[in-house]
Amino acid sequence: MHISSFFSLVFLFSIFPRADALFGYALLRCQFTSTREVVYVEQLYFKKVLLLQYNSTLGNFTGYTDKTKKIADYLNKDQAFLKDEKRNEESCKSFVPIATDILSRPVEPYVRLRSVEAPGNRHPGMLMCSVYDFYPKQIRVTWLRNGEEVTSGVMSTDELSNGNWLYQIHSYLEYTPRFGETISCVVEHASLIKPKKYDWVPMPESEKNKIAVGTAGLLLGLIFLLAGLIYYKKNSIGRVLVPTS
Ligand SMILES: *[C@@H]1O[C@H](CO)[C@@H](O)[C@H](O)[C@H]1NC(C)=O
Ligand SMILES: *[C@@H]1O[C@H](CO)[C@@H](O)[C@H](O)[C@H]1NC(C)=O
């Protein structure tokens, strides 16, 4: 079965109370594919290591250690237990309408355009167009220089899964600032009626200086605040100590 995009409902149970909860846990998951298929997966972890798994596609348990292999064999002979798992799979199916609804709706991405240091700090610099949280996966991200599509000096990542049903992609453009030039990142996606254009607005030098001065001022303020606190602490400790001595 090919899971091109899916939506998961996840239930997490800690097996141990309180502090040990992070060591052992069970993960119950309904996985919905865009083709309306449902997979119910139950996983038992200890210290992040998968020990035992039920997969409704196989309809049985699989053990991953000598001990849990024996447990899996035992559970696989237990018809009542397997029937329970079948019932859980059926419960998953009751969520299909919700999952289908989510998977049928395109999700519009949000876009961040920024300049980044090129590897090795060489020139030209780079612009990075980051497109976050879109669905479905199909997308086109391009660059325009003064309205003309740029084809050289462009690099892109693949569409990266967020681990849920959403994706992100990052496109890079080699870039040397030139006066009077407009650079834009253009996103084409099913969630958008027409391509959406994001213009690069370089930060003027004076703004950069303002930020630098502002940051320095803030740092200085923090240092004074810290010094003040330390001074106050020392004095208050002194005051508390005086009557007891
Ligand atoms: C469940 O089993 C199917 C068929 O072998 C497999 O494609 C799928 O990846 C499995 N799911 C998980 C979460 O292991
Ligand atoms: C689980 O079922 C699959 C497919 O029916 C089979 O190939 C596999 O050997 C079974 N695993 C166990 C542990 O019984």
CSV table of N, CA and C in Angstrom, one decimal, residues 55-183:
chain,number,residue,atom,x,y,z
A,55,ASN,N,-0.2,-4.3,13.6
A,55,ASN,CA,-0.4,-3.5,12.4
A,55,ASN,C,-1.6,-4.2,11.7
A,56,SER,N,-2.7,-3.4,11.6
A,56,SER,CA,-3.9,-4.0,11.1
A,56,SER,C,-3.8,-4.4,9.6
A,57,THR,N,-2.9,-3.9,8.9
A,57,THR,CA,-2.7,-4.4,7.5
A,57,THR,C,-2.3,-5.9,7.5
A,58,LEU,N,-1.4,-6.2,8.5
A,58,LEU,CA,-1.0,-7.6,8.6
A,58,LEU,C,-2.0,-8.4,9.5
A,59,GLY,N,-2.6,-7.7,10.4
A,59,GLY,CA,-3.6,-8.4,11.3
A,59,GLY,C,-3.0,-9.2,12.4
A,60,ASN,N,-1.7,-8.9,12.7
A,60,ASN,CA,-1.1,-9.6,13.8
A,60,ASN,C,0.0,-8.8,14.5
A,61,PHE,N,0.5,-9.3,15.5
A,61,PHE,CA,1.5,-8.7,16.3
A,61,PHE,C,2.9,-9.1,15.8
A,62,THR,N,3.9,-8.2,15.9
A,62,THR,CA,5.3,-8.5,15.6
A,62,THR,C,6.1,-8.1,16.8
A,63,GLY,N,7.0,-9.0,17.3
A,63,GLY,CA,7.9,-8.7,18.4
A,63,GLY,C,9.2,-8.3,17.8
A,64,TYR,N,9.9,-7.4,18.5
A,64,TYR,CA,11.2,-7.0,18.0
A,64,TYR,C,12.4,-7.4,18.9
A,65,THR,N,12.1,-8.1,20.0
A,65,THR,CA,13.2,-8.6,20.8
A,65,THR,C,12.8,-10.1,21.1
A,66,ASP,N,13.7,-10.9,21.6
A,66,ASP,CA,13.4,-12.3,21.9
A,66,ASP,C,12.2,-12.4,22.8
A,67,LYS,N,12.2,-11.6,23.8
A,67,LYS,CA,11.1,-11.7,24.7
A,67,LYS,C,9.7,-11.3,24.1
A,68,THR,N,9.7,-10.1,23.4
A,68,THR,CA,8.5,-9.7,22.8
A,68,THR,C,8.1,-10.5,21.6
A,69,LYS,N,9.0,-11.2,21.0
A,69,LYS,CA,8.6,-12.2,19.9
A,69,LYS,C,7.8,-13.3,20.5
A,70,LYS,N,8.2,-13.7,21.7
A,70,LYS,CA,7.4,-14.7,22.4
A,70,LYS,C,6.0,-14.2,22.7
A,71,ILE,N,6.0,-12.9,23.2
A,71,ILE,CA,4.7,-12.3,23.5
A,71,ILE,C,3.8,-12.2,22.3
A,72,ALA,N,4.4,-11.8,21.2
A,72,ALA,CA,3.7,-11.7,19.9
A,72,ALA,C,3.1,-13.0,19.5
A,73,ASP,N,3.9,-14.1,19.6
A,73,ASP,CA,3.4,-15.4,19.2
A,73,ASP,C,2.2,-15.8,20.1
A,74,TYR,N,2.3,-15.4,21.4
A,74,TYR,CA,1.2,-15.8,22.3
A,74,TYR,C,0.0,-15.0,21.9
A,75,LEU,N,0.1,-13.7,21.7
A,75,LEU,CA,-1.0,-12.8,21.4
A,75,LEU,C,-1.6,-13.2,20.1
A,76,ASN,N,-0.8,-13.6,19.1
A,76,ASN,CA,-1.3,-14.0,17.8
A,76,ASN,C,-2.2,-15.2,17.8
A,77,LYS,N,-2.0,-16.0,18.9
A,77,LYS,CA,-2.9,-17.2,19.1
A,77,LYS,C,-4.2,-16.9,19.9
A,78,ASP,N,-4.2,-15.7,20.4
A,78,ASP,CA,-5.3,-15.3,21.3
A,78,ASP,C,-6.4,-14.6,20.4
A,79,GLN,N,-7.4,-15.4,20.0
A,79,GLN,CA,-8.4,-14.9,19.1
A,79,GLN,C,-9.2,-13.8,19.7
A,80,ALA,N,-9.5,-13.8,21.0
A,80,ALA,CA,-10.2,-12.8,21.6
A,80,ALA,C,-9.5,-11.5,21.6
A,81,PHE,N,-8.2,-11.5,21.8
A,81,PHE,CA,-7.3,-10.3,21.8
A,81,PHE,C,-7.3,-9.7,20.3
A,82,LEU,N,-7.2,-10.6,19.4
A,82,LEU,CA,-7.1,-10.2,18.0
A,82,LEU,C,-8.5,-9.5,17.6
A,83,LYS,N,-9.5,-10.1,18.2
A,83,LYS,CA,-10.9,-9.5,17.9
A,83,LYS,C,-11.0,-8.1,18.4
A,84,ASP,N,-10.4,-7.9,19.6
A,84,ASP,CA,-10.4,-6.6,20.2
A,84,ASP,C,-9.7,-5.6,19.3
A,85,GLU,N,-8.6,-6.1,18.7
A,85,GLU,CA,-7.8,-5.2,17.8
A,85,GLU,C,-8.6,-4.9,16.6
A,86,LYS,N,-9.3,-5.8,16.1
A,86,LYS,CA,-10.2,-5.6,14.9
A,86,LYS,C,-11.3,-4.5,15.3
A,87,ARG,N,-11.8,-4.6,16.5
A,87,ARG,CA,-12.7,-3.6,16.9
A,87,ARG,C,-12.1,-2.2,17.0
A,88,ASN,N,-10.9,-2.1,17.4
A,88,ASN,CA,-10.2,-0.8,17.4
A,88,ASN,C,-10.0,-0.3,16.0
A,89,GLU,N,-9.7,-1.2,15.1
A,89,GLU,CA,-9.6,-0.8,13.7
A,89,GLU,C,-10.9,-0.3,13.2
A,90,GLU,N,-12.0,-0.9,13.6
A,90,GLU,CA,-13.3,-0.4,13.2
A,90,GLU,C,-13.6,1.0,13.8
A,91,SER,N,-13.1,1.2,15.0
A,91,SER,CA,-13.3,2.5,15.6
A,91,SER,C,-12.6,3.6,14.8
A,92,CYS,N,-11.4,3.2,14.4
A,92,CYS,CA,-10.6,4.1,13.5
A,92,CYS,C,-11.4,4.5,12.3
A,93,LYS,N,-12.2,3.5,11.8
A,93,LYS,CA,-12.9,3.8,10.5
A,93,LYS,C,-14.0,4.9,10.8
A,94,SER,N,-14.5,5.0,12.0
A,94,SER,CA,-15.5,6.0,12.3
A,94,SER,C,-15.0,7.4,12.1
A,95,PHE,N,-13.6,7.5,12.1
A,95,PHE,CA,-13.0,8.8,12.0
A,95,PHE,C,-12.7,9.2,10.5
A,96,VAL,N,-13.0,8.2,9.6
A,96,VAL,CA,-12.7,8.4,8.2
A,96,VAL,C,-13.3,9.7,7.6
A,97,PRO,N,-14.6,10.0,7.9
A,97,PRO,CA,-15.2,11.2,7.4
A,97,PRO,C,-14.4,12.5,7.8
A,98,ILE,N,-14.0,12.5,9.0
A,98,ILE,CA,-13.2,13.7,9.5
A,98,ILE,C,-11.9,13.8,8.7
A,99,ALA,N,-11.2,12.6,8.7
A,99,ALA,CA,-9.9,12.6,8.0
A,99,ALA,C,-10.0,12.9,6.6
A,100,THR,N,-11.0,12.4,5.9
A,100,THR,CA,-11.2,12.6,4.5
A,100,THR,C,-11.5,14.1,4.3
A,101,ASP,N,-12.3,14.7,5.2
A,101,ASP,CA,-12.6,16.1,5.1
A,101,ASP,C,-11.3,16.9,5.2
A,102,ILE,N,-10.4,16.6,6.1
A,102,ILE,CA,-9.1,17.3,6.3
A,102,ILE,C,-8.3,17.1,5.0
A,103,LEU,N,-8.2,15.9,4.5
A,103,LEU,CA,-7.3,15.6,3.4
A,103,LEU,C,-7.9,16.1,2.1
A,104,SER,N,-9.2,16.5,2.1
A,104,SER,CA,-9.7,17.0,0.8
A,104,SER,C,-9.6,18.6,0.7
A,105,ARG,N,-9.1,19.2,1.8
A,105,ARG,CA,-9.0,20.6,1.8
A,105,ARG,C,-7.6,21.1,1.7
A,106,PRO,N,-7.3,21.9,0.6
A,106,PRO,CA,-6.0,22.4,0.5
A,106,PRO,C,-5.7,23.3,1.7
A,107,VAL,N,-4.5,23.3,2.2
A,107,VAL,CA,-4.1,24.2,3.3
A,107,VAL,C,-3.1,25.2,2.7
A,108,GLU,N,-3.4,26.5,2.9
A,108,GLU,CA,-2.5,27.6,2.4
A,108,GLU,C,-1.3,27.8,3.2
A,109,PRO,N,-0.1,27.8,2.5
A,109,PRO,CA,1.1,28.0,3.3
A,109,PRO,C,1.3,29.4,3.8
A,110,TYR,N,2.2,29.5,4.8
A,110,TYR,CA,2.7,30.9,5.1
A,110,TYR,C,4.1,30.9,4.6
A,111,VAL,N,4.6,32.1,4.2
A,111,VAL,CA,5.8,32.2,3.5
A,111,VAL,C,6.7,33.2,4.2
A,112,ARG,N,8.0,32.8,4.4
A,112,ARG,CA,9.0,33.7,4.9
A,112,ARG,C,10.1,33.9,4.0
A,113,LEU,N,10.4,35.2,3.7
A,113,LEU,CA,11.5,35.5,2.7
A,113,LEU,C,12.6,36.2,3.5
A,114,ARG,N,13.8,35.7,3.5
A,114,ARG,CA,14.9,36.3,4.2
A,114,ARG,C,16.2,36.1,3.6
A,115,SER,N,17.2,36.9,4.0
A,115,SER,CA,18.5,36.6,3.4
A,115,SER,C,19.3,35.8,4.4
A,116,VAL,N,20.1,34.9,3.8
A,116,VAL,CA,20.9,34.0,4.7
A,116,VAL,C,22.3,34.1,4.3
A,117,GLU,N,23.2,33.7,5.2
A,117,GLU,CA,24.6,33.6,4.8
A,117,GLU,C,24.8,32.5,3.9
A,118,ALA,N,25.6,32.7,2.8
A,118,ALA,CA,25.9,31.6,1.9
A,118,ALA,C,26.9,30.8,2.6
A,119,PRO,N,27.0,29.5,2.3
A,119,PRO,CA,28.0,28.6,3.0
A,119,PRO,C,29.4,29.1,2.7
A,120,GLY,N,30.2,29.2,3.8
A,120,GLY,CA,31.5,29.7,3.6
A,120,GLY,C,31.6,31.2,3.5
A,121,ASN,N,30.4,31.8,3.7
A,121,ASN,CA,30.4,33.3,3.7
A,121,ASN,C,30.9,33.9,2.5
A,122,ARG,N,30.8,33.3,1.3
A,122,ARG,CA,31.3,33.8,0.1
A,122,ARG,C,30.2,34.7,-0.6
A,123,HIS,N,30.6,35.5,-1.6
A,123,HIS,CA,29.6,36.2,-2.3
A,123,HIS,C,29.3,35.4,-3.6
A,124,PRO,N,28.2,35.5,-4.2
A,124,PRO,CA,27.1,36.3,-3.7
A,124,PRO,C,26.4,35.7,-2.5
A,125,GLY,N,25.5,36.5,-1.9
A,125,GLY,CA,24.8,36.0,-0.7
A,125,GLY,C,23.6,35.2,-1.2
A,126,MET,N,22.7,34.9,-0.3
A,126,MET,CA,21.6,34.0,-0.7
A,126,MET,C,20.3,34.6,-0.1
A,127,LEU,N,19.2,34.4,-0.9
A,127,LEU,CA,17.9,34.7,-0.3
A,127,LEU,C,17.2,33.3,-0.1
A,128,MET,N,16.4,33.2,0.9
A,128,MET,CA,15.8,31.9,1.2
A,128,MET,C,14.3,32.2,1.3
A,129,CYS,N,13.5,31.4,0.5
A,129,CYS,CA,12.1,31.5,0.5
A,129,CYS,C,11.6,30.3,1.2
A,130,SER,N,11.0,30.4,2.4
A,130,SER,CA,10.6,29.2,3.1
A,130,SER,C,9.1,29.2,3.1
A,131,VAL,N,8.5,28.1,2.7
A,131,VAL,CA,7.1,27.9,2.5
A,131,VAL,C,6.6,26.8,3.5
A,132,TYR,N,5.8,27.2,4.5
A,132,TYR,CA,5.5,26.3,5.6
A,132,TYR,C,4.0,25.9,5.5
A,133,ASP,N,3.8,24.6,6.0
A,133,ASP,CA,2.5,24.1,6.4
A,133,ASP,C,1.5,24.2,5.3
A,134,PHE,N,1.8,23.5,4.1
A,134,PHE,CA,0.9,23.5,3.0
A,134,PHE,C,0.4,22.0,2.8
A,135,TYR,N,-0.7,21.9,2.2
A,135,TYR,CA,-1.3,20.6,1.8
A,135,TYR,C,-2.2,20.8,0.6
A,136,PRO,N,-2.2,20.0,-0.4
A,136,PRO,CA,-1.3,18.8,-0.7
A,136,PRO,C,0.1,19.2,-1.0
A,137,LYS,N,0.9,18.1,-1.3
A,137,LYS,CA,2.3,18.2,-1.4
A,137,LYS,C,2.7,19.0,-2.7
A,138,GLN,N,1.9,18.9,-3.7
A,138,GLN,CA,2.3,19.5,-5.0
A,138,GLN,C,2.4,21.0,-4.9
A,139,ILE,N,3.6,21.6,-5.3
A,139,ILE,CA,3.8,23.0,-5.1
A,139,ILE,C,4.8,23.5,-6.1
A,140,ARG,N,4.8,24.8,-6.5
A,140,ARG,CA,5.8,25.3,-7.3
A,140,ARG,C,6.3,26.6,-6.7
A,141,VAL,N,7.6,26.7,-6.5
A,141,VAL,CA,8.2,27.9,-5.9
A,141,VAL,C,9.2,28.4,-6.9
A,142,THR,N,9.0,29.6,-7.4
A,142,THR,CA,10.0,30.2,-8.3
A,142,THR,C,10.4,31.6,-7.9
A,143,TRP,N,11.4,32.1,-8.6
A,143,TRP,CA,12.0,33.4,-8.3
A,143,TRP,C,11.8,34.4,-9.5
A,144,LEU,N,11.5,35.6,-9.2
A,144,LEU,CA,11.4,36.6,-10.3
A,144,LEU,C,12.5,37.7,-10.0
A,145,ARG,N,13.2,38.1,-11.1
A,145,ARG,CA,14.0,39.3,-11.0
A,145,ARG,C,13.4,40.4,-11.9
A,146,ASN,N,12.9,41.5,-11.4
A,146,ASN,CA,12.2,42.5,-12.2
A,146,ASN,C,11.2,41.9,-13.1
A,147,GLY,N,10.4,40.9,-12.5
A,147,GLY,CA,9.3,40.3,-13.2
A,147,GLY,C,9.6,39.1,-14.1
A,148,GLU,N,10.9,38.9,-14.3
A,148,GLU,CA,11.4,37.8,-15.2
A,148,GLU,C,11.8,36.6,-14.3
A,149,GLU,N,11.4,35.4,-14.8
A,149,GLU,CA,11.7,34.2,-14.0
A,149,GLU,C,13.3,34.0,-14.0
A,150,VAL,N,13.8,33.7,-12.8
A,150,VAL,CA,15.2,33.5,-12.7
A,150,VAL,C,15.4,32.0,-12.7
A,151,THR,N,16.4,31.5,-13.6
A,151,THR,CA,16.6,30.1,-13.7
A,151,THR,C,17.9,29.6,-13.2
A,152,SER,N,18.9,30.5,-13.1
A,152,SER,CA,20.2,30.1,-12.7
A,152,SER,C,20.4,30.6,-11.2
A,153,GLY,N,21.2,29.8,-10.5
A,153,GLY,CA,21.5,30.2,-9.1
A,153,GLY,C,20.4,29.9,-8.2
A,154,VAL,N,19.5,28.9,-8.6
A,154,VAL,CA,18.3,28.6,-7.8
A,154,VAL,C,18.5,27.1,-7.3
A,155,MET,N,18.2,27.0,-6.0
A,155,MET,CA,18.3,25.6,-5.4
A,155,MET,C,17.1,25.4,-4.6
A,156,SER,N,16.7,24.2,-4.4
A,156,SER,CA,15.5,23.9,-3.6
A,156,SER,C,15.6,22.6,-2.8
A,157,THR,N,15.0,22.6,-1.7
A,157,THR,CA,14.9,21.3,-1.0
A,157,THR,C,13.7,20.5,-1.6
A,158,ASP,N,13.5,19.3,-1.3
A,158,ASP,CA,12.3,18.6,-1.7
A,158,ASP,C,11.1,19.1,-0.8
A,159,GLU,N,9.9,18.7,-1.1
A,159,GLU,CA,8.8,18.9,-0.2
A,159,GLU,C,9.0,18.1,1.0
A,160,LEU,N,9.2,18.7,2.2
A,160,LEU,CA,9.5,17.9,3.4
A,160,LEU,C,8.3,17.7,4.2
A,161,SER,N,8.1,16.5,4.7
A,161,SER,CA,6.9,16.2,5.5
A,161,SER,C,7.1,16.8,6.9
A,162,ASN,N,6.1,17.4,7.5
A,162,ASN,CA,6.2,17.9,8.8
A,162,ASN,C,6.0,16.8,9.8
A,163,GLY,N,5.7,15.6,9.4
A,163,GLY,CA,5.3,14.5,10.3
A,163,GLY,C,3.8,14.4,10.5
A,164,ASN,N,3.1,15.4,10.0
A,164,ASN,CA,1.6,15.3,10.0
A,164,ASN,C,1.3,15.3,8.5
A,165,TRP,N,0.2,15.9,8.1
A,165,TRP,CA,-0.2,15.8,6.7
A,165,TRP,C,0.3,17.1,6.0
A,166,LEU,N,1.0,17.9,6.7
A,166,LEU,CA,1.4,19.2,6.1
A,166,LEU,C,2.9,19.1,5.6
A,167,TYR,N,3.2,20.0,4.7
A,167,TYR,CA,4.6,19.9,4.1
A,167,TYR,C,5.2,21.3,4.2
A,168,GLN,N,6.6,21.3,4.0
A,168,GLN,CA,7.3,22.6,3.9
A,168,GLN,C,8.4,22.4,2.8
A,169,ILE,N,8.8,23.6,2.2
A,169,ILE,CA,9.8,23.5,1.2
A,169,ILE,C,10.6,24.8,1.3
A,170,HIS,N,11.9,24.7,1.0
A,170,HIS,CA,12.8,25.9,1.1
A,170,HIS,C,13.5,26.1,-0.2
A,171,SER,N,13.4,27.3,-0.8
A,171,SER,CA,14.0,27.6,-2.1
A,171,SER,C,15.1,28.7,-1.9
A,172,TYR,N,16.2,28.5,-2.5
A,172,TYR,CA,17.3,29.5,-2.3
A,172,TYR,C,17.7,30.1,-3.6
A,173,LEU,N,18.0,31.4,-3.6
A,173,LEU,CA,18.5,32.1,-4.7
A,173,LEU,C,19.8,32.8,-4.4
A,174,GLU,N,20.8,32.6,-5.2
A,174,GLU,CA,22.1,33.3,-5.1
A,174,GLU,C,21.8,34.7,-5.5
A,175,TYR,N,22.3,35.6,-4.7
A,175,TYR,CA,21.8,37.0,-4.8
A,175,TYR,C,22.9,38.0,-4.5
A,176,THR,N,23.1,38.9,-5.4
A,176,THR,CA,24.0,40.1,-5.2
A,176,THR,C,23.1,41.3,-5.3
A,177,PRO,N,23.0,42.1,-4.2
A,177,PRO,CA,22.1,43.2,-4.2
A,177,PRO,C,22.5,44.2,-5.3
A,178,ARG,N,21.5,44.6,-6.1
A,178,ARG,CA,21.7,45.6,-7.1
A,178,ARG,C,20.7,46.7,-6.9
A,179,PHE,N,21.0,48.0,-7.1
A,179,PHE,CA,20.1,49.1,-6.8
A,179,PHE,C,18.9,49.0,-7.8
A,180,GLY,N,17.8,49.2,-7.3
A,180,GLY,CA,16.6,49.4,-8.2
A,180,GLY,C,16.0,48.1,-8.7
A,181,GLU,N,16.5,47.0,-8.1
A,181,GLU,CA,16.1,45.7,-8.6
A,181,GLU,C,15.0,45.1,-7.7
A,182,THR,N,14.0,44.4,-8.3
A,182,THR,CA,13.0,43.8,-7.5
A,182,THR,C,13.1,42.3,-7.6
A,183,ILE,N,13.3,41.6,-6.5
A,183,ILE,CA,13.4,40.2,-6.4
A,183,ILE,C,12.1,39.7,-5.7
